[in-house]
PDB file of C-alpha atoms and ligand atoms in Angstrom:
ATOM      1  CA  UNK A   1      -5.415  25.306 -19.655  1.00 89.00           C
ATOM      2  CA  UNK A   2      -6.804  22.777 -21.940  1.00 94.00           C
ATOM      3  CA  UNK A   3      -5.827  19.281 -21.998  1.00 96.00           C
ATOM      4  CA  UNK A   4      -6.108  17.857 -25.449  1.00 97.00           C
ATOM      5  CA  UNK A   5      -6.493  14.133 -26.826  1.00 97.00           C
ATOM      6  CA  UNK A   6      -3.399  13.566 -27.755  1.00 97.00           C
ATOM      7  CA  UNK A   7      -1.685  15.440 -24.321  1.00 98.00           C
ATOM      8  CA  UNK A   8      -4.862  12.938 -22.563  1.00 98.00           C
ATOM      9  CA  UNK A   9      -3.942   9.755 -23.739  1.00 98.00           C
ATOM     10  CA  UNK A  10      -0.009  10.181 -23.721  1.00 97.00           C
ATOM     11  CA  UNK A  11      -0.861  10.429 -19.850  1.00 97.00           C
ATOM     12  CA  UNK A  12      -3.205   7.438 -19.620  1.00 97.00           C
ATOM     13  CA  UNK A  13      -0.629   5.306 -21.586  1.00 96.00           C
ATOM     14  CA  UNK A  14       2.245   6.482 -19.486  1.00 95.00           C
ATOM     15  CA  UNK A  15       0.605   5.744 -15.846  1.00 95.00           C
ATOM     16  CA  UNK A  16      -0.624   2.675 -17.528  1.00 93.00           C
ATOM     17  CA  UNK A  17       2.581   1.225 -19.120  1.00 93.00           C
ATOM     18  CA  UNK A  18       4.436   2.268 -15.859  1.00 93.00           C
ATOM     19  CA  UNK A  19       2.513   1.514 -13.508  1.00 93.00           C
ATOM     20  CA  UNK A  20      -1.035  -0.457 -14.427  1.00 92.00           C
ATOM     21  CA  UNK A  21      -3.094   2.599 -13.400  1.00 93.00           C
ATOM     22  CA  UNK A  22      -6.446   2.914 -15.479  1.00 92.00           C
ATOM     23  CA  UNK A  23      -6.982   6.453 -16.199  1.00 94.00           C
ATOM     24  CA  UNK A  24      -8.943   6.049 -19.441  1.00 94.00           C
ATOM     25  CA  UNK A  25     -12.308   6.949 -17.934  1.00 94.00           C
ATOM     26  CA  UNK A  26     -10.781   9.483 -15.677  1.00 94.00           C
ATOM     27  CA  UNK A  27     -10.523  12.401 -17.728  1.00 96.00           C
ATOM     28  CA  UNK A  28     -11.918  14.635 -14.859  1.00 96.00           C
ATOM     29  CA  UNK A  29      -9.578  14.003 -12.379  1.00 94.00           C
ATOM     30  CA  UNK A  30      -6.312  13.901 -14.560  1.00 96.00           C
ATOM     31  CA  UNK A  31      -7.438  17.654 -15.685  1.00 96.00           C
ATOM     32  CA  UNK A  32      -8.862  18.134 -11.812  1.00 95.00           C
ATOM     33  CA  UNK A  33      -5.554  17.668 -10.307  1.00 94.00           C
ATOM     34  CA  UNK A  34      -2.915  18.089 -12.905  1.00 96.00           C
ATOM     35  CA  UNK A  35      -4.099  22.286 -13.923  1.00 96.00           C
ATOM     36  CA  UNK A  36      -3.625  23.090 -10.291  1.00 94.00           C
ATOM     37  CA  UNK A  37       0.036  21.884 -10.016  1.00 95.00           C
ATOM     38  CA  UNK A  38       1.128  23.123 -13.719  1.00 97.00           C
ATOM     39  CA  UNK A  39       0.096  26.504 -13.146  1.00 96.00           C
ATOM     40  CA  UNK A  40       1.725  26.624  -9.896  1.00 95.00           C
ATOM     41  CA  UNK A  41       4.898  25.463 -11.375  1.00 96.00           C
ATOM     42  CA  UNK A  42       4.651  27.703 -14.557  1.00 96.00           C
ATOM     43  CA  UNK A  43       3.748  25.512 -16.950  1.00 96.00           C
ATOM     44  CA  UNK A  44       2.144  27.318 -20.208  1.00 95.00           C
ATOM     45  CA  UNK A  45       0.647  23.563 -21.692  1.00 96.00           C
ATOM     46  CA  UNK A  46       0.242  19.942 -20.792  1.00 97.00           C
ATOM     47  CA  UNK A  47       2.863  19.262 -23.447  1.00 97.00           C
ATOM     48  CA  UNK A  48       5.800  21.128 -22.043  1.00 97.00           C
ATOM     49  CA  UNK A  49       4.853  18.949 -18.872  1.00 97.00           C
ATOM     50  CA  UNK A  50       4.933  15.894 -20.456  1.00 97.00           C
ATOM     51  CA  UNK A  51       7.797  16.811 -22.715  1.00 97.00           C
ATOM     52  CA  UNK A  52      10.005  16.911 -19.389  1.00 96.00           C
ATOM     53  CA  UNK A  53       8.588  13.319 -18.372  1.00 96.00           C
ATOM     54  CA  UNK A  54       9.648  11.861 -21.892  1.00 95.00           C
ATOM     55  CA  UNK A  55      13.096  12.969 -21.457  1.00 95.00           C
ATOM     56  CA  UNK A  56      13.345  11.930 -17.798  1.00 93.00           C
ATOM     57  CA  UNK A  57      11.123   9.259 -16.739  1.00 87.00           C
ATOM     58  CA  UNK A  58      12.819   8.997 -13.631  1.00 87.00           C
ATOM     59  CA  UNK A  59      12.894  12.892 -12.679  1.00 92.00           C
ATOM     60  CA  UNK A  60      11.371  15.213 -10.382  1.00 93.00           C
ATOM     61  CA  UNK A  61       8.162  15.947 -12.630  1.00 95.00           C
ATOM     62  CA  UNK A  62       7.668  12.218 -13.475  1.00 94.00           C
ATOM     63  CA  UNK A  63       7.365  11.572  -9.459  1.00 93.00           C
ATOM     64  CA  UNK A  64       5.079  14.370  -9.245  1.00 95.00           C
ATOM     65  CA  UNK A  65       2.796  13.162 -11.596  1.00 95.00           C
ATOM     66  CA  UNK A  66       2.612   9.596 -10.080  1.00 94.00           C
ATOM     67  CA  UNK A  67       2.169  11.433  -6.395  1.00 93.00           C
ATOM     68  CA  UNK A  68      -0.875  13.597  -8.284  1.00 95.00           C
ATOM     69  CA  UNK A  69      -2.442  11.176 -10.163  1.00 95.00           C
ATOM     70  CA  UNK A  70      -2.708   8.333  -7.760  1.00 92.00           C
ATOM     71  CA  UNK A  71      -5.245   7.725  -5.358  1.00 92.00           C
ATOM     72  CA  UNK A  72      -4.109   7.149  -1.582  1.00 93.00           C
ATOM     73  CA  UNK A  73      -7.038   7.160   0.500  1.00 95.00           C
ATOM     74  CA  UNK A  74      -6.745   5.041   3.440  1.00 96.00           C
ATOM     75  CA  UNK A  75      -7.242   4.664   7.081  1.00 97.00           C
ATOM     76  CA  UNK A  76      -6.903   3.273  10.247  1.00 97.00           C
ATOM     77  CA  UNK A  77      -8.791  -0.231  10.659  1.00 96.00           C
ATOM     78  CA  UNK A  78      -9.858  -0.592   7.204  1.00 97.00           C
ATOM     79  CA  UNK A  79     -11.590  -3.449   6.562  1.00 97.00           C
ATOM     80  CA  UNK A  80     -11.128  -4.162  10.506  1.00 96.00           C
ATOM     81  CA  UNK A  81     -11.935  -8.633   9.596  1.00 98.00           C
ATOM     82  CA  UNK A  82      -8.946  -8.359   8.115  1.00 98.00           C
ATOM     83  CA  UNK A  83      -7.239  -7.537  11.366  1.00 98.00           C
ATOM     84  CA  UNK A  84      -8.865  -9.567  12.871  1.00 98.00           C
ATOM     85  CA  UNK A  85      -8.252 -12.204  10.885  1.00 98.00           C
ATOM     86  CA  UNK A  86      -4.965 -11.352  10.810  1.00 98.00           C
ATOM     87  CA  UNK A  87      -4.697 -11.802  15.098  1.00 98.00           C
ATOM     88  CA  UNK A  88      -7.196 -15.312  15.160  1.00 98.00           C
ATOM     89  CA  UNK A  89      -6.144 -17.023  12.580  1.00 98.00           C
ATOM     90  CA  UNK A  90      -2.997 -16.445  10.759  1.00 98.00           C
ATOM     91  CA  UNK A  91      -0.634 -15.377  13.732  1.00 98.00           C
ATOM     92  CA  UNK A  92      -1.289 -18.716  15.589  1.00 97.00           C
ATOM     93  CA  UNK A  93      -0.360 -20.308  12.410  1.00 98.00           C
ATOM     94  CA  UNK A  94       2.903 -18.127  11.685  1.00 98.00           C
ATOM     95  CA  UNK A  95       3.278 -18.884  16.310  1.00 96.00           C
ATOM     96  CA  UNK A  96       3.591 -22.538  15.411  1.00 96.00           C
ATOM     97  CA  UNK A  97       4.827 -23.027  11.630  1.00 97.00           C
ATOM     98  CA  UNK A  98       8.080 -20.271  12.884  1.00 96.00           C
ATOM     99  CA  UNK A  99       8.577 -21.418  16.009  1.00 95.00           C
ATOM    100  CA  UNK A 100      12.108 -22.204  15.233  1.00 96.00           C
ATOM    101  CA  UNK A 101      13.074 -19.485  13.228  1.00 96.00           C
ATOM    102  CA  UNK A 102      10.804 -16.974  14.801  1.00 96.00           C
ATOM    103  CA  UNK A 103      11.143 -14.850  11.724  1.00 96.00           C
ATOM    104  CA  UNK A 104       7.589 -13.136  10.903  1.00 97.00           C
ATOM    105  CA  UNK A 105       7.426 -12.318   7.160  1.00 97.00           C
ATOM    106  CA  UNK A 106       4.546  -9.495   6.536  1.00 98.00           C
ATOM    107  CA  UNK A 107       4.174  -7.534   3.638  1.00 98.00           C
ATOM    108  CA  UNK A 108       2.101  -4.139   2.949  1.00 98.00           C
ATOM    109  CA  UNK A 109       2.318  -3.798  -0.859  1.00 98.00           C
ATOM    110  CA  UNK A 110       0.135  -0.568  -0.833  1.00 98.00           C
ATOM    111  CA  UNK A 111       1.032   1.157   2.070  1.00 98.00           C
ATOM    112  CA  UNK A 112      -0.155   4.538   1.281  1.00 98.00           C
ATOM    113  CA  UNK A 113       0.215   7.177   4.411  1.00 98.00           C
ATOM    114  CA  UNK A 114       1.126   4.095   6.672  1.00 98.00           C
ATOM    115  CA  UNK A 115      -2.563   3.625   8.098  1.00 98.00           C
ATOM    116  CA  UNK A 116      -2.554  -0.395   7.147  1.00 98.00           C
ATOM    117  CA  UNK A 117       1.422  -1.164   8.053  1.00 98.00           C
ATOM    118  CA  UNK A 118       1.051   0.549  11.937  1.00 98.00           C
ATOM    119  CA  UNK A 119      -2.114  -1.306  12.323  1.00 98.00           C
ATOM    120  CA  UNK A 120      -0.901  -4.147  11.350  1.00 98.00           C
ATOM    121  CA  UNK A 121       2.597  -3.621  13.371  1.00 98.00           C
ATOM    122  CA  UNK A 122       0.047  -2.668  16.327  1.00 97.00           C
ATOM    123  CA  UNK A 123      -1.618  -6.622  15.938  1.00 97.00           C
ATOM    124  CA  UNK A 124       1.715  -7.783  15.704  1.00 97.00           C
ATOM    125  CA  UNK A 125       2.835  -6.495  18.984  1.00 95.00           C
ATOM    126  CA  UNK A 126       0.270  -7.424  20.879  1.00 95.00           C
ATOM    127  CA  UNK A 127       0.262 -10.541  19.259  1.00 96.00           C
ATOM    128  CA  UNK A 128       4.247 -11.316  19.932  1.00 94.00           C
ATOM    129  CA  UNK A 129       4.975  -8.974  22.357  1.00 86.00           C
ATOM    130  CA  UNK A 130       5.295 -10.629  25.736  1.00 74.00           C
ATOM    131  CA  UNK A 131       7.459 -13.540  23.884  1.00 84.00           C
ATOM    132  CA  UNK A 132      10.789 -13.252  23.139  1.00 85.00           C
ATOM    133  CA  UNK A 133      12.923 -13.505  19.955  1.00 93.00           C
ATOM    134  CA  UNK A 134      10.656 -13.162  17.566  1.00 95.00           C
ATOM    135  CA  UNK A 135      11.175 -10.892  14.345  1.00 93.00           C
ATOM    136  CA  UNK A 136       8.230  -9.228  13.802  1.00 93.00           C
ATOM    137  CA  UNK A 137       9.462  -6.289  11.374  1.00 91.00           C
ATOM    138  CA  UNK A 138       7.624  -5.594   8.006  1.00 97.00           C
ATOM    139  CA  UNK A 139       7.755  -4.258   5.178  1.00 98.00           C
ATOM    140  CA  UNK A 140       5.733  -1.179   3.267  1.00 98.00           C
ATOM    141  CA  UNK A 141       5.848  -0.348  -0.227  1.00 98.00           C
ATOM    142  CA  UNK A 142       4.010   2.198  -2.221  1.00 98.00           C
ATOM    143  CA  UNK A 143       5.276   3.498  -6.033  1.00 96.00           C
ATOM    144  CA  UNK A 144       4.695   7.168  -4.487  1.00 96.00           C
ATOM    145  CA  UNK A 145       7.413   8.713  -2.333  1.00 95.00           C
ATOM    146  CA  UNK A 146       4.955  11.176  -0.882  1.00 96.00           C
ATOM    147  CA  UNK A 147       3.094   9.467   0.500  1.00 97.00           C
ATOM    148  CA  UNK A 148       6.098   6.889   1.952  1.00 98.00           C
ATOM    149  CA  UNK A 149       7.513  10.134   3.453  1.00 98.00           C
ATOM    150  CA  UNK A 150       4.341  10.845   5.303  1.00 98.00           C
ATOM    151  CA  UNK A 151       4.031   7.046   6.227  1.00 98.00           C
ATOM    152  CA  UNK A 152       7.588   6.301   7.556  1.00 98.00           C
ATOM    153  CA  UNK A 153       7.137  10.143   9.145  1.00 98.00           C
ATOM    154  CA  UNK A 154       4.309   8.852  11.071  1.00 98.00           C
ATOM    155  CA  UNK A 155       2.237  12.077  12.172  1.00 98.00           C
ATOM    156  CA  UNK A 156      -1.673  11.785  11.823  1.00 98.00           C
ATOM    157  CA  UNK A 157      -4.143  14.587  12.729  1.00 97.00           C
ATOM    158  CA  UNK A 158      -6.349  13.364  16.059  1.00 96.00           C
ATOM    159  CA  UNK A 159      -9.237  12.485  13.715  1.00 95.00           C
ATOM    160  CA  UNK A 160      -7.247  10.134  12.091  1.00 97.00           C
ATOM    161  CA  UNK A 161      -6.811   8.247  14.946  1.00 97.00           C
ATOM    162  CA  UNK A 162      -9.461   8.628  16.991  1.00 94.00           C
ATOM    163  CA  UNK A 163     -11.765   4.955  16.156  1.00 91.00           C
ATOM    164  CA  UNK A 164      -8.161   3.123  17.234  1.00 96.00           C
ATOM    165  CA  UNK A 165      -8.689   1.554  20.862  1.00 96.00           C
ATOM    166  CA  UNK A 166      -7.799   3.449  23.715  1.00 97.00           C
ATOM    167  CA  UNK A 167      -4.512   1.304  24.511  1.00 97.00           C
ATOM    168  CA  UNK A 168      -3.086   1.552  21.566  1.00 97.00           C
ATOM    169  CA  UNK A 169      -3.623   5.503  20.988  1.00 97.00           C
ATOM    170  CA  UNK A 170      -1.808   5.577  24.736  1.00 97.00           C
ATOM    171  CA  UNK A 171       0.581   2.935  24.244  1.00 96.00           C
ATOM    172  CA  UNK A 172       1.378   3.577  20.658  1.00 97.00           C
ATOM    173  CA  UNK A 173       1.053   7.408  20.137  1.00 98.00           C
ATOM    174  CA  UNK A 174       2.637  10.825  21.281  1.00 98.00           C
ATOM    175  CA  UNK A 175       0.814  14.256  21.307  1.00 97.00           C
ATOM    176  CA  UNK A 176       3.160  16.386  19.503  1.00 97.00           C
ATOM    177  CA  UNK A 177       1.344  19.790  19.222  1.00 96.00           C
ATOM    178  CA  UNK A 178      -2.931  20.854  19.770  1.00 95.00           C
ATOM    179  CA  UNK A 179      -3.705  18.548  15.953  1.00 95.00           C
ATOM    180  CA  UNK A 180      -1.401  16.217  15.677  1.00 97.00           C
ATOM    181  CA  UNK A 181       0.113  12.572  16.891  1.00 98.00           C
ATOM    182  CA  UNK A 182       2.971  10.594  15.980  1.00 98.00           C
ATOM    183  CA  UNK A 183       3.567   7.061  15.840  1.00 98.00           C
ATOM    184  CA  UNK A 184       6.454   6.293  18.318  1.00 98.00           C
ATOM    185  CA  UNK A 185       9.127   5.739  17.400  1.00 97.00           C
ATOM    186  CA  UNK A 186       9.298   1.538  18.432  1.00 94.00           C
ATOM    187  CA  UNK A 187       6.845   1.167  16.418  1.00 96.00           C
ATOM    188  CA  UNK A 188       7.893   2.975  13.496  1.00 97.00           C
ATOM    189  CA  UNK A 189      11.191   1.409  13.749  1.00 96.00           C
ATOM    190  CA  UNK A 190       9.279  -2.007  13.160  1.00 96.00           C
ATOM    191  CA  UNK A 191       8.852  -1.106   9.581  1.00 98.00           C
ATOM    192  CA  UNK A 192      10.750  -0.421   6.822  1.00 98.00           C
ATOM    193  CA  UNK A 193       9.427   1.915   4.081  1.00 98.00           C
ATOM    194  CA  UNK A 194      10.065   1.172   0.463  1.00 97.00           C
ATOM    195  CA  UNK A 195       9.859   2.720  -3.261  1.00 97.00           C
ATOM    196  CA  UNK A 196       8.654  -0.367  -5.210  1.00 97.00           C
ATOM    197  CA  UNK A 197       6.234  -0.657  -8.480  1.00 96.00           C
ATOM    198  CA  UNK A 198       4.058  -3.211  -8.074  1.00 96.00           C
ATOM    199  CA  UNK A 199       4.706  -3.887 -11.901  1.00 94.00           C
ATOM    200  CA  UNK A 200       8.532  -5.061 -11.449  1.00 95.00           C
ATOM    201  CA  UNK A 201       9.858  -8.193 -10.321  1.00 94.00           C
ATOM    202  CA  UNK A 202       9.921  -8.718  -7.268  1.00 95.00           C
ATOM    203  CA  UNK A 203      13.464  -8.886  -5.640  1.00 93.00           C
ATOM    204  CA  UNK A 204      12.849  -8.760  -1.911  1.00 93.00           C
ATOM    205  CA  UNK A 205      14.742 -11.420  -0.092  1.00 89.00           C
ATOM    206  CA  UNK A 206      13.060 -14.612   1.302  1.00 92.00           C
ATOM    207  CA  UNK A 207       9.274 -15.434   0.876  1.00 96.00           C
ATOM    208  CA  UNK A 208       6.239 -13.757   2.899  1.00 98.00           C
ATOM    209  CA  UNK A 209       3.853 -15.518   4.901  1.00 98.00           C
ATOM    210  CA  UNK A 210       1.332 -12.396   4.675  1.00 98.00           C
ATOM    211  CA  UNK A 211       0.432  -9.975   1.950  1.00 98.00           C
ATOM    212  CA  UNK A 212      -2.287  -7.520   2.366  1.00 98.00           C
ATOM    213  CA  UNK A 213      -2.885  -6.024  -1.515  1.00 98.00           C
ATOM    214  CA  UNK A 214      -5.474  -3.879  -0.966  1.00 98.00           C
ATOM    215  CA  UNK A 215      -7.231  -1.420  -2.809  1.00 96.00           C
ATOM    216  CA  UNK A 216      -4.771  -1.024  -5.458  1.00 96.00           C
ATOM    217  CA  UNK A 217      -5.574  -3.883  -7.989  1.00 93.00           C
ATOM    218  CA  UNK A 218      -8.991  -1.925  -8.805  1.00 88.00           C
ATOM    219  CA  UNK A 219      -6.866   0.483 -10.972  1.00 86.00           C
ATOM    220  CA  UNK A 220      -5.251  -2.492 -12.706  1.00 90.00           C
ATOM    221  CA  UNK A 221      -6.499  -4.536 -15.803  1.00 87.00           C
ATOM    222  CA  UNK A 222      -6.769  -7.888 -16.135  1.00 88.00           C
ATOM    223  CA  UNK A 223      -3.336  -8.448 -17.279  1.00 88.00           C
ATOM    224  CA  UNK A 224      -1.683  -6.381 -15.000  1.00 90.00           C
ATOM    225  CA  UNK A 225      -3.854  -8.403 -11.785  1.00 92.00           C
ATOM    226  CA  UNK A 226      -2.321 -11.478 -13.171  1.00 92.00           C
ATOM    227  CA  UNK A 227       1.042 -10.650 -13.790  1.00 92.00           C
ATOM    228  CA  UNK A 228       0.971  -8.887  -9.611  1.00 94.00           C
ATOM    229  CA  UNK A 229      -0.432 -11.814  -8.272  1.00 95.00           C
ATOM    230  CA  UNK A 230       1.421 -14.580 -10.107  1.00 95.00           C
ATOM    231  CA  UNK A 231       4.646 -12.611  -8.883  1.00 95.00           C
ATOM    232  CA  UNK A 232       3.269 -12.293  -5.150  1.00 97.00           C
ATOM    233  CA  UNK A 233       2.778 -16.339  -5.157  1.00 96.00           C
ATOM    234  CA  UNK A 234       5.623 -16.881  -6.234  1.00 96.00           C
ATOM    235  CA  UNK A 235       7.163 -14.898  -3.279  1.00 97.00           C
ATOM    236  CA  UNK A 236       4.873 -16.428  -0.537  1.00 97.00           C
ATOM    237  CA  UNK A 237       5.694 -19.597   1.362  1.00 97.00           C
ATOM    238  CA  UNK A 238       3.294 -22.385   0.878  1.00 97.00           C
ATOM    239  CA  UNK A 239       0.399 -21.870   3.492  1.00 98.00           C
ATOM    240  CA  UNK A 240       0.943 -17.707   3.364  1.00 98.00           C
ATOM    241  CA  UNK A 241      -1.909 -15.665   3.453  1.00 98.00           C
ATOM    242  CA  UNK A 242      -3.151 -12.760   0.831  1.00 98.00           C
ATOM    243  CA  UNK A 243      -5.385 -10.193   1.623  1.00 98.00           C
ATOM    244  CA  UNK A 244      -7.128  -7.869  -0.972  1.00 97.00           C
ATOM    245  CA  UNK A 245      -9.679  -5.411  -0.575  1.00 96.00           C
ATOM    246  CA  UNK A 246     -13.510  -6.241   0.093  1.00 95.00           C
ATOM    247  CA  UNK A 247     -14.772  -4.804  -3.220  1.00 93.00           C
ATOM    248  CA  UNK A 248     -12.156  -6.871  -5.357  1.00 93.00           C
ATOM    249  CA  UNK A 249     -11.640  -9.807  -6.590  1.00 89.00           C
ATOM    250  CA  UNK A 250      -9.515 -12.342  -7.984  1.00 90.00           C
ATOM    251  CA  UNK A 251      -9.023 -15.138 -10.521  1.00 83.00           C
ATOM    252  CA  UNK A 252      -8.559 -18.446  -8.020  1.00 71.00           C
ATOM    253  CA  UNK A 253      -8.243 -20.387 -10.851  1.00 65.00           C
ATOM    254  CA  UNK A 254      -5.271 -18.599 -13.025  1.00 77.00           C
ATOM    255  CA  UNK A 255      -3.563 -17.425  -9.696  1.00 82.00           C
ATOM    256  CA  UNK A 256      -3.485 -20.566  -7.756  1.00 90.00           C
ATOM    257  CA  UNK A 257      -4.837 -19.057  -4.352  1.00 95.00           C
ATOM    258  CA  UNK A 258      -7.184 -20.453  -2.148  1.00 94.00           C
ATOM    259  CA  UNK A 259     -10.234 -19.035  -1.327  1.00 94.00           C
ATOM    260  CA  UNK A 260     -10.649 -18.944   2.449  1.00 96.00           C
ATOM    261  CA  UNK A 261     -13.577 -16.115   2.763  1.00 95.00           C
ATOM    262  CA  UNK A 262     -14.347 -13.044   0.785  1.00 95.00           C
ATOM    263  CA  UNK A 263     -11.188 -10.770   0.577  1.00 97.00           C
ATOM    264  CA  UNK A 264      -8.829 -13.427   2.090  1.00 97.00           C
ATOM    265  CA  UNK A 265      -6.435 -16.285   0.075  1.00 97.00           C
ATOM    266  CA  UNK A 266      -4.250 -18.509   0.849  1.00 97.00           C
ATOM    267  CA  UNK A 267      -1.108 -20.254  -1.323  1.00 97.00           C
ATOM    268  CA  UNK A 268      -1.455 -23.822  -0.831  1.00 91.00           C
TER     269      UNK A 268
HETATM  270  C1  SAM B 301      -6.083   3.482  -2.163  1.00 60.86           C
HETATM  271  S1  SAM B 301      -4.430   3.269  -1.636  1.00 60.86           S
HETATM  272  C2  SAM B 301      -4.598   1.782  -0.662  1.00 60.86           C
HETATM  273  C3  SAM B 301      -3.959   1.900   0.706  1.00 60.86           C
HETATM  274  C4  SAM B 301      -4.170   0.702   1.638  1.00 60.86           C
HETATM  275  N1  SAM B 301      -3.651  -0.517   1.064  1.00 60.86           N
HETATM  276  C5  SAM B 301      -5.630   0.548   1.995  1.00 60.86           C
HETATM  277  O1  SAM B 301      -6.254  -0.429   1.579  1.00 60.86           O
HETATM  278  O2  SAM B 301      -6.164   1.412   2.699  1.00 60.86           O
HETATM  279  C6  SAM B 301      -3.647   2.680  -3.118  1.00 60.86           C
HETATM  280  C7  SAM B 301      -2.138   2.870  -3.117  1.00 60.86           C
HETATM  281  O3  SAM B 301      -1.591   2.109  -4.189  1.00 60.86           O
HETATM  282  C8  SAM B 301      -0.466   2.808  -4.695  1.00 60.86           C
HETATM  283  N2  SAM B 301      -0.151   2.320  -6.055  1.00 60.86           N
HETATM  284  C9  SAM B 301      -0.849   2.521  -7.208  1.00 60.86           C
HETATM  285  N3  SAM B 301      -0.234   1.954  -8.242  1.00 60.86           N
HETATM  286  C10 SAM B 301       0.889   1.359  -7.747  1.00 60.86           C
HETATM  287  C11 SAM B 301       1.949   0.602  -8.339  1.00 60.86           C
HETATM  288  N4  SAM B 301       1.992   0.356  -9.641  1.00 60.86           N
HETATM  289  N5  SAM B 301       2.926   0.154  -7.531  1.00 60.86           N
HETATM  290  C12 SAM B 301       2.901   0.399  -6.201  1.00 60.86           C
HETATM  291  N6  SAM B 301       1.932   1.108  -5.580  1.00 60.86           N
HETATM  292  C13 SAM B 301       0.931   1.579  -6.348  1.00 60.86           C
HETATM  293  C14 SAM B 301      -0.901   4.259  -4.656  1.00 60.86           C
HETATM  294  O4  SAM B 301       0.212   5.141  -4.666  1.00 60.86           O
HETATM  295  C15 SAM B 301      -1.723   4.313  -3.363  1.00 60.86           C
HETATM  296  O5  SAM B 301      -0.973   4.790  -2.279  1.00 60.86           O
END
């Protein structure tokens, strides 16, 4: 099936109107993943397909196309500072700043398959877990419902889980046939999985004390980075903490974080 110009850049504008993904260069992997599910689903061209997304933006083959076309690697401990971080630094600071309210505000913006939200519900736990009252739920958003239904699902092959330590694979996880695991379900229960574009306004209630935005912004241009993080400021209470991933970067000046150390910000 051949993809032509025209059929190639009404794509790359679409995803990047929509959504701030940067296909432009990525002619491979549009045609790589796209042919496969078109001729599958009967498709005789790349314009019937995209015919059916121009008259529903919202419909079945618009969702597909945002499941295909973006990337959702991810895994347990990635970027393990951050975690780390996360545990030494910033919990002892949420500990005393929330003491009265006890309300821990923690925000996965990415979430992919769930890897980053149960690891950081897992430091959370162990972090809060002997003490009493305090709210540690959080929240995990991804623009693709595929992978949200795997995340909030919670079942990962052994491989997947085999660097975690051994107290949390026995304390956290249940065998459920010879491959697979699945995240209890306390601990699944401790987040709540979300549709949201990272290009929208931002309507959750109340204001985070941690984001973790990572690996996503290095599909986005400029414009669209500034736009996302101006919005996530705005939503953070003075003091909160952003993480991004290690390979990105951000403009301190235009978006008003702090630097604390590579990969890690904070609103002041
Ligand atoms: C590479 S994964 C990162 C997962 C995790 N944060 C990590 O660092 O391992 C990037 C995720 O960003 C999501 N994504 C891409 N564009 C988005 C947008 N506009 N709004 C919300 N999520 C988006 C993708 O669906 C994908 O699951």
């Amino acid at each position: 099936m051949k993809l032509t110009e025209r059929e190639f850049n009404w794509i790359v504008s679409y995803m990047h109107n929509r959504y701030g993904i940067e296909l432009g260069h990525k002619r491979v992997l549009i045609e790589g993943r796209l042919e496969n599910y078109l001729l599958k689903n009967g498709y005789s061209s790349y314009s019937e397909f995209i015919r059916k997304i121009a008259d529903s933006p919202n419909g079945a083959e618009a969702m597909d196309m945002i499941n295909i076309l973006t990337t959702n690697h991810t895994f347990f401990m990635r970027e393990f500072m951050h975690f780390e971080y996360l545990n030494d630094y910033v919990l002892p600071w949420i500990r005393q700043s929330k003491a009265g309210t006890k309300d821990v505000r923690v925000w996965s913006a990415a979430a992919s398959t769930g890897e980053e939200p149960y690891t950081i519900a897992m430091v959370l736990r162990d972090y809060f877990g002997m003490e009493p009252g305090w709210d540690t739920q959080l929240l995990a958003t991804d623009i693709s419902m595929e992978v949200l239904k795997k995340a909030s699902d919670g079942i990962y092959l052994q491989e997947q889980i085999q660097n975690l330590p051994e107290r949390w694979k026995r304390q956290y996880f249940k065998r459920i046939d010879a491959e697979h695991f699945q995240v209890s379900s306390e601990l699944r229960k401790q987040i709540v999985f979300r549709k949201f574009n990272l290009m929208d306004d931002i309507t959750f209630k109340g204001r985070f004390q941690v984001v973790f935005l990572r690996n996503v912004m290095i599909y986005f241009e400029d414009e669209t980075k500034s736009f996302l993080l101006n919005n996530i400021y705005d939503h953070m209470e003075t003091g909160g903490y952003l993480f991004i991933g290690t390979t990105e970067s951000i403009d301190k000046v235009k978006s008003g974080f702090q630097y604390v150390r590579p990969s890690i910000y904070r609103k002041v």
